[in-house]
Short mmCIF file of C-alpha atoms and ligand atoms in Angstrom, two decimals:
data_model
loop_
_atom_site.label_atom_id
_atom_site.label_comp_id
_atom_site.label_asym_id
_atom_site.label_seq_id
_atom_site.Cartn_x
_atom_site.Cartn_y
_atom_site.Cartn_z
CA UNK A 1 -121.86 -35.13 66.73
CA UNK A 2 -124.65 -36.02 69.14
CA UNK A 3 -123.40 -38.76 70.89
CA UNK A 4 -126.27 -41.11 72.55
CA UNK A 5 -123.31 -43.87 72.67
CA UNK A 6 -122.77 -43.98 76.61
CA UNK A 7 -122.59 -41.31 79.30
CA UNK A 8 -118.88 -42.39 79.61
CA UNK A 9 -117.95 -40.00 76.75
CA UNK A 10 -119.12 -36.95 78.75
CA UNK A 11 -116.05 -34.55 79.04
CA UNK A 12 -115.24 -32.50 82.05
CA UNK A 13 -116.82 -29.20 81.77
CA UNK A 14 -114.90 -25.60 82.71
CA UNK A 15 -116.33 -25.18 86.54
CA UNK A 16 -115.11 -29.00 87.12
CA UNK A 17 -112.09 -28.67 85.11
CA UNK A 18 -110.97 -25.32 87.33
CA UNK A 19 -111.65 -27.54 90.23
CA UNK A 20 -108.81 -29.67 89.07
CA UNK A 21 -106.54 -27.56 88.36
CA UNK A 22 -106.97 -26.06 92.26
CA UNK A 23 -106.79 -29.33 93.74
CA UNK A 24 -103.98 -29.85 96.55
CA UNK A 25 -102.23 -33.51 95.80
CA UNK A 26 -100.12 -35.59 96.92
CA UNK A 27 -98.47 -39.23 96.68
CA UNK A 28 -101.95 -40.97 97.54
CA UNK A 29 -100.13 -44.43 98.13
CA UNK A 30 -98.69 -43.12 100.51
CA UNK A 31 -102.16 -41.87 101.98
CA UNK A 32 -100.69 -38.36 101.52
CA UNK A 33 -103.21 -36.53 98.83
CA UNK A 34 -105.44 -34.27 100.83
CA UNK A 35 -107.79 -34.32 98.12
CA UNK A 36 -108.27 -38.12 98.05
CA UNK A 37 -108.56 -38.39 101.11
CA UNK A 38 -111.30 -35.52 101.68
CA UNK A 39 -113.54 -37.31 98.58
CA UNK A 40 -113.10 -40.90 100.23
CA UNK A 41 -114.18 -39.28 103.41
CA UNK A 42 -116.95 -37.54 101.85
CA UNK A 43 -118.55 -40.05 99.91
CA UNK A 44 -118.26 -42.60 102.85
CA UNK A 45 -119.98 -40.20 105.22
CA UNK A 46 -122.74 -39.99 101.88
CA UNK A 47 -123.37 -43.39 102.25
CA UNK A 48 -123.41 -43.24 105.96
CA UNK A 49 -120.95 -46.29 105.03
CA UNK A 50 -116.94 -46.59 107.24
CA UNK A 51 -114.54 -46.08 104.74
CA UNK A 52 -114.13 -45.49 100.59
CA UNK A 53 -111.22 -46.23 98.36
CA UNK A 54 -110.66 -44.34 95.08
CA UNK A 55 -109.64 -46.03 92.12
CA UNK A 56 -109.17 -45.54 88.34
CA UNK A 57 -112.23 -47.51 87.10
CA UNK A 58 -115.88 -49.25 88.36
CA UNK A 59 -113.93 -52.31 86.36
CA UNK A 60 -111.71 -52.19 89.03
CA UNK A 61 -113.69 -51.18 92.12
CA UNK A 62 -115.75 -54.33 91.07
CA UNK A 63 -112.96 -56.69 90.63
CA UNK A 64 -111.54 -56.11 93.95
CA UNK A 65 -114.75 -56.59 96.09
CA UNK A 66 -115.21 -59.45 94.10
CA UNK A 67 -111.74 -60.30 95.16
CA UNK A 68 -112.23 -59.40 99.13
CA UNK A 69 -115.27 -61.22 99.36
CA UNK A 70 -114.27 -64.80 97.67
CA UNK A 71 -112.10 -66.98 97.68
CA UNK A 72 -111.35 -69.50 94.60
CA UNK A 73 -113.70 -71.51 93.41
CA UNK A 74 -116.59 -70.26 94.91
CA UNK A 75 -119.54 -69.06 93.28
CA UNK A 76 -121.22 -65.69 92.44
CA UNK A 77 -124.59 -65.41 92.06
CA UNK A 78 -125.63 -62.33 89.68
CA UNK A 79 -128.05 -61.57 86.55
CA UNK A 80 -127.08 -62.76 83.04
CA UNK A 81 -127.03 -59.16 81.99
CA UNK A 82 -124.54 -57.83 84.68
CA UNK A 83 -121.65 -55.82 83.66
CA UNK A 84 -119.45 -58.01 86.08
CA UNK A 85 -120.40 -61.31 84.15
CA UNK A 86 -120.49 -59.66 80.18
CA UNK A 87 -118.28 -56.68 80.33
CA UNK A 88 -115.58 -57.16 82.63
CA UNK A 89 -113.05 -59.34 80.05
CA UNK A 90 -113.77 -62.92 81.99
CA UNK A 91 -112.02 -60.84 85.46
CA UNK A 92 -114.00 -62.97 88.05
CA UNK A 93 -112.43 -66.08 87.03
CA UNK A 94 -109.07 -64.12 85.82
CA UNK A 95 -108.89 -62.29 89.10
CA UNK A 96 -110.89 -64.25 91.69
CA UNK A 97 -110.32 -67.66 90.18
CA UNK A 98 -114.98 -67.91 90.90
CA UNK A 99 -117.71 -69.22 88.52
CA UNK A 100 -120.14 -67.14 88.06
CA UNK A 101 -124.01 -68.41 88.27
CA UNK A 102 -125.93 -66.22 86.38
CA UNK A 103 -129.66 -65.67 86.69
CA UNK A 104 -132.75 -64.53 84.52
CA UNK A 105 -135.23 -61.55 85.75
CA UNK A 106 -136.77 -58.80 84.70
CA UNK A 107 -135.06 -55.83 83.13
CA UNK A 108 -131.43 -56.61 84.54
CA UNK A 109 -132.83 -57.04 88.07
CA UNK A 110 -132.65 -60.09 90.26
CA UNK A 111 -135.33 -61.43 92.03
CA UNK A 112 -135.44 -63.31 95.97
CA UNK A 113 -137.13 -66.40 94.45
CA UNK A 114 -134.57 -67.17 92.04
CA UNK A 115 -131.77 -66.02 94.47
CA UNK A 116 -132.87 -68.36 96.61
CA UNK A 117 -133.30 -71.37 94.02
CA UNK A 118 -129.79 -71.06 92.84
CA UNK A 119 -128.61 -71.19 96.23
CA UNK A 120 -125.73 -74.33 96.58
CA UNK A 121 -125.95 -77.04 98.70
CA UNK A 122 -123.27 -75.82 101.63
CA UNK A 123 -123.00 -79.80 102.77
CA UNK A 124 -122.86 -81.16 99.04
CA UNK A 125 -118.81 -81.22 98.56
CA UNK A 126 -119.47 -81.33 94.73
CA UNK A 127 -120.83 -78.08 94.23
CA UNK A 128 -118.81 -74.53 94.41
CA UNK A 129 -119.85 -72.68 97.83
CA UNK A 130 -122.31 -69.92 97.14
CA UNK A 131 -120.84 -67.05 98.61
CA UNK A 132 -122.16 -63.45 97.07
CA UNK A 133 -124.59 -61.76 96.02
CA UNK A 134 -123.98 -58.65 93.19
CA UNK A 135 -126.65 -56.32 91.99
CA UNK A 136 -126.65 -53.52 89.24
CA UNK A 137 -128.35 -50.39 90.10
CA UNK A 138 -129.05 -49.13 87.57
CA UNK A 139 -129.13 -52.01 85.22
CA UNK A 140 -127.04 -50.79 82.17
CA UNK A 141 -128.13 -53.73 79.45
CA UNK A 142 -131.77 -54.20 81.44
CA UNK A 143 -131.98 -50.32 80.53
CA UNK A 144 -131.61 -48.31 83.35
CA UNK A 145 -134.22 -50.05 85.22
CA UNK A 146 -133.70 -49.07 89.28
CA UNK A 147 -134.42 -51.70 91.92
CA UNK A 148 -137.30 -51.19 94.69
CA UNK A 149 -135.71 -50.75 98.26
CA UNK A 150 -138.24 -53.90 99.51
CA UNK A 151 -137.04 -56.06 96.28
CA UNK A 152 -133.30 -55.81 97.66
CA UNK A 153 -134.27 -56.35 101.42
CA UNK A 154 -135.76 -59.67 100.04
CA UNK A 155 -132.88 -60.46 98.53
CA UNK A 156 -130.44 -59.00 101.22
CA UNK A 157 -132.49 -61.28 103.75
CA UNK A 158 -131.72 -64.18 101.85
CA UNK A 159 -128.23 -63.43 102.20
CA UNK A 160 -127.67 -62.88 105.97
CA UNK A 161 -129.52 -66.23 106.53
CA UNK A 162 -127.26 -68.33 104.43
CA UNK A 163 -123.84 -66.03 104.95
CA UNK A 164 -123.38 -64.50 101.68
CA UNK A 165 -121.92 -61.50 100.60
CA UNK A 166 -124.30 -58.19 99.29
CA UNK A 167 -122.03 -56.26 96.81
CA UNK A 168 -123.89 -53.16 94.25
CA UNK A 169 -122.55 -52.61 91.30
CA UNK A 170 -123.54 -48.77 91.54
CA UNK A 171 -122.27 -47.28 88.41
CA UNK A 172 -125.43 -45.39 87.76
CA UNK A 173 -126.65 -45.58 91.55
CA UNK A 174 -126.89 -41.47 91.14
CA UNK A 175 -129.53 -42.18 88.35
CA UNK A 176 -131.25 -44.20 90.85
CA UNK A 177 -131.33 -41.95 93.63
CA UNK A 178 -132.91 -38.93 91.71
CA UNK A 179 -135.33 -40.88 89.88
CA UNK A 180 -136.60 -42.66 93.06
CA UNK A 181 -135.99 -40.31 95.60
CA UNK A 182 -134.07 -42.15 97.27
CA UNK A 183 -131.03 -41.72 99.73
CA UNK A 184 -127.26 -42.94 99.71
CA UNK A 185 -127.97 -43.88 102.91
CA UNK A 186 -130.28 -46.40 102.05
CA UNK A 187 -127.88 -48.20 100.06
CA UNK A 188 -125.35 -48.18 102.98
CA UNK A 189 -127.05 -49.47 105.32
CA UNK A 190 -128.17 -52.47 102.49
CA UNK A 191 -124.73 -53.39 101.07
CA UNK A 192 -121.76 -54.99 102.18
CA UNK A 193 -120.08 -53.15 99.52
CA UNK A 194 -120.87 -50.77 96.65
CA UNK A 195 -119.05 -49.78 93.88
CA UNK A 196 -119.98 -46.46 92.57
CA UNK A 197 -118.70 -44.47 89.49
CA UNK A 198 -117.80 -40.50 88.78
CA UNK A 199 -117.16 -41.02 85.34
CA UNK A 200 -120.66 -41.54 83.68
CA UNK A 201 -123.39 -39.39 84.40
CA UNK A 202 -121.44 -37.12 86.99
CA UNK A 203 -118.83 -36.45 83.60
CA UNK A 204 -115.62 -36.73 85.54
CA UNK A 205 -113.02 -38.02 83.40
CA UNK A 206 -111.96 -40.63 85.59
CA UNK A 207 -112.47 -42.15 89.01
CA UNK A 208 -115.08 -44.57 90.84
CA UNK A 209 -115.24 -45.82 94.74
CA UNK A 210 -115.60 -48.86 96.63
CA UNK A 211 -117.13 -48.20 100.23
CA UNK A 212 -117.67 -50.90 102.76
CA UNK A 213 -116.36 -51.23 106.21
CA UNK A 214 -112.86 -50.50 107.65
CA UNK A 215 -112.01 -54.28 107.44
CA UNK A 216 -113.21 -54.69 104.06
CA UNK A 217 -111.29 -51.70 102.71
CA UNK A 218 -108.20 -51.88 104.82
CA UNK A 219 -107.81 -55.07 102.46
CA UNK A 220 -109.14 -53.23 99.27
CA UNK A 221 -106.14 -51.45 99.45
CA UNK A 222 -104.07 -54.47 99.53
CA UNK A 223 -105.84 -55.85 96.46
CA UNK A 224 -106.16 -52.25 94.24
CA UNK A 225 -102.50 -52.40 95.00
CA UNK A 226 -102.15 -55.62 93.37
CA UNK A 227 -104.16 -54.84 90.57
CA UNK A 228 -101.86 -51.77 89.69
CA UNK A 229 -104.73 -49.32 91.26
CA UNK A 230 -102.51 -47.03 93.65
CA UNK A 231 -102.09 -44.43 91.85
CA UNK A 232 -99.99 -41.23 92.95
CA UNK A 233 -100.77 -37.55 92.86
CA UNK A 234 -104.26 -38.28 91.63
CA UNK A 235 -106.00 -35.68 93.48
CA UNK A 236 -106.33 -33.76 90.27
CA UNK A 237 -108.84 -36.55 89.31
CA UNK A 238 -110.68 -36.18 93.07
CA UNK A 239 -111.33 -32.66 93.37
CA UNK A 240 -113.71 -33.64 89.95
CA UNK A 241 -115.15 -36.35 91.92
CA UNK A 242 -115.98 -33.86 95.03
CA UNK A 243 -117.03 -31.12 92.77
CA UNK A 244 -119.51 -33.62 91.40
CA UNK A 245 -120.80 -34.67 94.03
CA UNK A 246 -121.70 -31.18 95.14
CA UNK A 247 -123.12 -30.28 91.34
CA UNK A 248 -123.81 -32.99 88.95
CA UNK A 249 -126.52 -35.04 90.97
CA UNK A 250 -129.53 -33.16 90.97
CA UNK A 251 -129.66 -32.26 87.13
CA UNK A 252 -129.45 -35.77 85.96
CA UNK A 253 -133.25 -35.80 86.22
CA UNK A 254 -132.59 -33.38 82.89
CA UNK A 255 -130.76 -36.51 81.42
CA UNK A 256 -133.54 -38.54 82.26
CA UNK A 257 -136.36 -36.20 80.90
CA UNK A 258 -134.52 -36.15 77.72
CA UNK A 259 -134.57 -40.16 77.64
CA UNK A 260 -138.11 -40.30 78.26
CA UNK A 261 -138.80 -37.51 75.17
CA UNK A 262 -136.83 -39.68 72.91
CA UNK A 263 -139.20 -42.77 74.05
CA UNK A 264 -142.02 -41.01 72.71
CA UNK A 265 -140.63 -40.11 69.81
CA UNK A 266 -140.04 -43.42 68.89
CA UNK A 267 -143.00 -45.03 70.25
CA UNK A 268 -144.83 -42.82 67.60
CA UNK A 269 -142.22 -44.19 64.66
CA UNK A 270 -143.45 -46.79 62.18
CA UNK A 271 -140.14 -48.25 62.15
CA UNK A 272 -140.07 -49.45 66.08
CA UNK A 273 -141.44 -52.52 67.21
CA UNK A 274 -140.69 -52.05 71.07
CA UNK A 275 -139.48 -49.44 73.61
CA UNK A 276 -138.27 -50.34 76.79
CA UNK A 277 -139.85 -48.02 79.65
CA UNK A 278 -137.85 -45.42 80.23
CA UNK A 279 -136.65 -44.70 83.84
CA UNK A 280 -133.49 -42.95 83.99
CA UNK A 281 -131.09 -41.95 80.99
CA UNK A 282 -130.73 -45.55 79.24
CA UNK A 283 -133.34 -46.02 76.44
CA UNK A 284 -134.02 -49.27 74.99
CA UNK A 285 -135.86 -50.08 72.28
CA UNK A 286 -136.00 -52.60 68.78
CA UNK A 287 -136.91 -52.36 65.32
CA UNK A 288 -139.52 -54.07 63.47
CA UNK A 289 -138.52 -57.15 61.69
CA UNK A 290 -139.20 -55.64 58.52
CA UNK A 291 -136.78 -52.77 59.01
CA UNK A 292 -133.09 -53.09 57.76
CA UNK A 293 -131.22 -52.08 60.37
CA UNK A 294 -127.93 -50.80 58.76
CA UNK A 295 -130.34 -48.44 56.94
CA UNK A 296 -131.30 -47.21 60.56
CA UNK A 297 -128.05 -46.54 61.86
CA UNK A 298 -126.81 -44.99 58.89
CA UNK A 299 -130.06 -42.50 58.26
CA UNK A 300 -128.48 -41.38 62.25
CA UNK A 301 -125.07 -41.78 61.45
CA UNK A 302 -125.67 -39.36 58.47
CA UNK A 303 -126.98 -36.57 60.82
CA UNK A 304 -124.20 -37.37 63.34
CA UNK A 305 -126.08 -39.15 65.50
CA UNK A 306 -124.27 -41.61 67.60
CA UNK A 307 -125.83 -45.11 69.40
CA UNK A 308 -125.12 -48.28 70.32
CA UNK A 309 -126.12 -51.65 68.70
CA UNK A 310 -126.38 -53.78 71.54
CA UNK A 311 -127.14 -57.00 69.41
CA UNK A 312 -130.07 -59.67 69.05
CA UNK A 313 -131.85 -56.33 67.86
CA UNK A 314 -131.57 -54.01 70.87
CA UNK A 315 -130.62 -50.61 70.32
CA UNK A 316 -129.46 -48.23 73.12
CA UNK A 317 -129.78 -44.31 73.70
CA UNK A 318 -127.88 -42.78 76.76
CA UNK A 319 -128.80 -39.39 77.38
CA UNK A 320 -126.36 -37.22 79.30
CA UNK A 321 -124.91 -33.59 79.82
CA UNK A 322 -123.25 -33.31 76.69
CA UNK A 323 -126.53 -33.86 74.60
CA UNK A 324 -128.40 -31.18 74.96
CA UNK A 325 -131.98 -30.70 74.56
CA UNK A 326 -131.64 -28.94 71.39
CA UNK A 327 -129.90 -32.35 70.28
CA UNK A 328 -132.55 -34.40 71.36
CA UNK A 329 -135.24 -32.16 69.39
CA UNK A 330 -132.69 -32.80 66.83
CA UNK A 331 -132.85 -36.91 66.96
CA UNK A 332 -136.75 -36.62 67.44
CA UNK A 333 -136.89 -34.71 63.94
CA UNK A 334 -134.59 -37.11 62.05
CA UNK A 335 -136.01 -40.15 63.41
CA UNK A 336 -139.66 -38.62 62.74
CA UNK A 337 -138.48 -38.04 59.25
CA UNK A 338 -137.42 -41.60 58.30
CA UNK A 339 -139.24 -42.91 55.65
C1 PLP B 401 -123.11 -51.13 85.13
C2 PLP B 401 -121.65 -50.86 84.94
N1 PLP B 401 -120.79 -51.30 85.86
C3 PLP B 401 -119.46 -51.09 85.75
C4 PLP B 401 -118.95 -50.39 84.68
C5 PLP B 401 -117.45 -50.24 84.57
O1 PLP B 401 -117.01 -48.95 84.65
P1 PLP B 401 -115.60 -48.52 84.00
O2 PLP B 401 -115.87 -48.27 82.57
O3 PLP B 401 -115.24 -47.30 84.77
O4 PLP B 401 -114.64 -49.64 84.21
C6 PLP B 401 -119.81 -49.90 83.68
C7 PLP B 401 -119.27 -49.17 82.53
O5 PLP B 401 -119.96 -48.70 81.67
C8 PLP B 401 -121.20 -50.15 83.81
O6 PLP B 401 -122.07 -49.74 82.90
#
């Protein structure tokens, strides 16, 4: 199988898994796991940020800054192809008890302008209070398209004038960061909160974090125990999160240099119509309208190659450690060879 599906289905490999296996644990809801505590601390410090929580899922880490930051029936302002508004089972109105205004813009990004325009009326008593802000970076269905620091202080200045909230949905922040250079730090100091994940292209099995200030987590905790978050000796699942941190960063420009060869490959095929520039490891791209589709995915399937069908004709490679570049040569030849 090469699997181009998601970088969620990397598996933990041996250096990571011995890391595990070593960790020290202990019963984390009672803030006793050593291990927990040392990756919260760590990745905090990364983001020159006050404090992290560690939880089983970005899902989750979403949900509950959602949570912290709203109260019902106010409004959240993010793009219509966020993973909070499409892919989180309806859990800002489930959980939070918010609407959700959702906005056009490039490639999965929002822009100040139409931050701004969609801003309620704070004295209009019929309208929900506008109250955050969440971004994606990188944008998972706007195809791993990373936000300019200056486009996010436009939008970040719109929110300290009117008193909303700044949350990042960081998932694939890491991507970011190597393909632009840039630093955690410069997130920290951006965000009111960030969600970031160690189970995608860092390939630890579980785990992401929620960092913001001691306030804002002090009550995280309160709500990831609501949610069923606390979990116990889960220091097994840290020490992967601290040994990727130390090792997994750096080589996911490899992931993303494998993305872009795929992109040319198929800019060169008679059977694509579009490919979506390629920044980091999410490759988007459609078929001509003369091409059957199922006869696409089953010339891959045949070869054991694995993608997603993201639908209204978008198809989606994500490149990661457990494709190798032999694989991609692989995909290049069978796509090259369709007739
Ligand atoms: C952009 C983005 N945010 C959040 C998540 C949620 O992460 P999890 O699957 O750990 O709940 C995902 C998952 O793929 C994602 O792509």
């Amino acid at each position: 199988m090469i699997d181009l599906r998601s970088d969620t289905f990397t598996k933990p490999l041996p250096n990571m898994l011995k890391a595990m296996w070593a960790a020290e644990v202990g019963d984390d809801v009672f803030g006793e796991d050593p291990t927990i505590n040392a990756l919260e601390k760590k990745a905090a410090a990364l983001f020159g940020m006050e404090a992290a929580v560690f939880c089983p899922s970005g899902t989750m880490t979403n949900q509950i800054a959602i949570n912290v930051h709203t109260r019902p029936g106010q409004e959240i302002i993010c793009h219509e192809y966020s993973h909070v508004y499409n892919y989180e089972g309806g859990g800002i109105a489930f959980n939070s008890g918010c609407q959700v205004r959702p906005l056009a813009g490039p490639r999965g990004k929002l822009e100040a302008n139409s931050v701004a325009a969609a801003l309620q009326n704070p004295l209009d008593m019929h309208a929900a209070t506008s109250r955050l802000v969440v971004l994606e970076n990188t944008t998972n269905k706007g195809g791993g398209a990373c936000y300019e620091l200056s486009e996010i202080d436009a939008i970040k200045s719109i929110c300290d004038e009117k008193g909303l909230g700044l949350h990042l949905d960081g998932a694939r922040l890491w991507n970011a960061l190597v393909a632009k250079n840039q630093k955690p730090s410069d997130f920290g100091s951006r965000f009111d909160s960030i969600s970031i994940c160690l189970s995608k292209g860092l390939g630890c099995p579980v785990g992401s974090l929620l960092l913001g200030s001691n306030e804002f987590i002090r009550e995280a905790r309160f709500v990831r125990k609501k949610f069923g978050g606390a979990m116990r000796q889960a220091g097994y699942l840290a020490a992967a999160g601290i040994y990727a941190l130390d090792h997994h960063i750096e080589r996911l420009s490899e992931d993303h240099a494998k993305a872009k060869t795929l992109a040319d490959t198929l800019k060169s095929s008679p059977w694509i119509e579009k490919v979506e520039t390629v920044e980091t490891n999410i490759l988007i791209f459609n078929l001509k309208a003369d091409k059957n589709i199922v006869a696409f995915n089953s010339a891959l399937k045949a070869e054991g190659i694995l993608h997603i069908d993201m639908g209204q004709g978008k198809q989606r490679f994500v490149t990661h450690h457990d494709v190798s570049f032999e694989d991609i040569d692989k995909v290049c030849q069978v796509i090259g060879d369709l007739a």
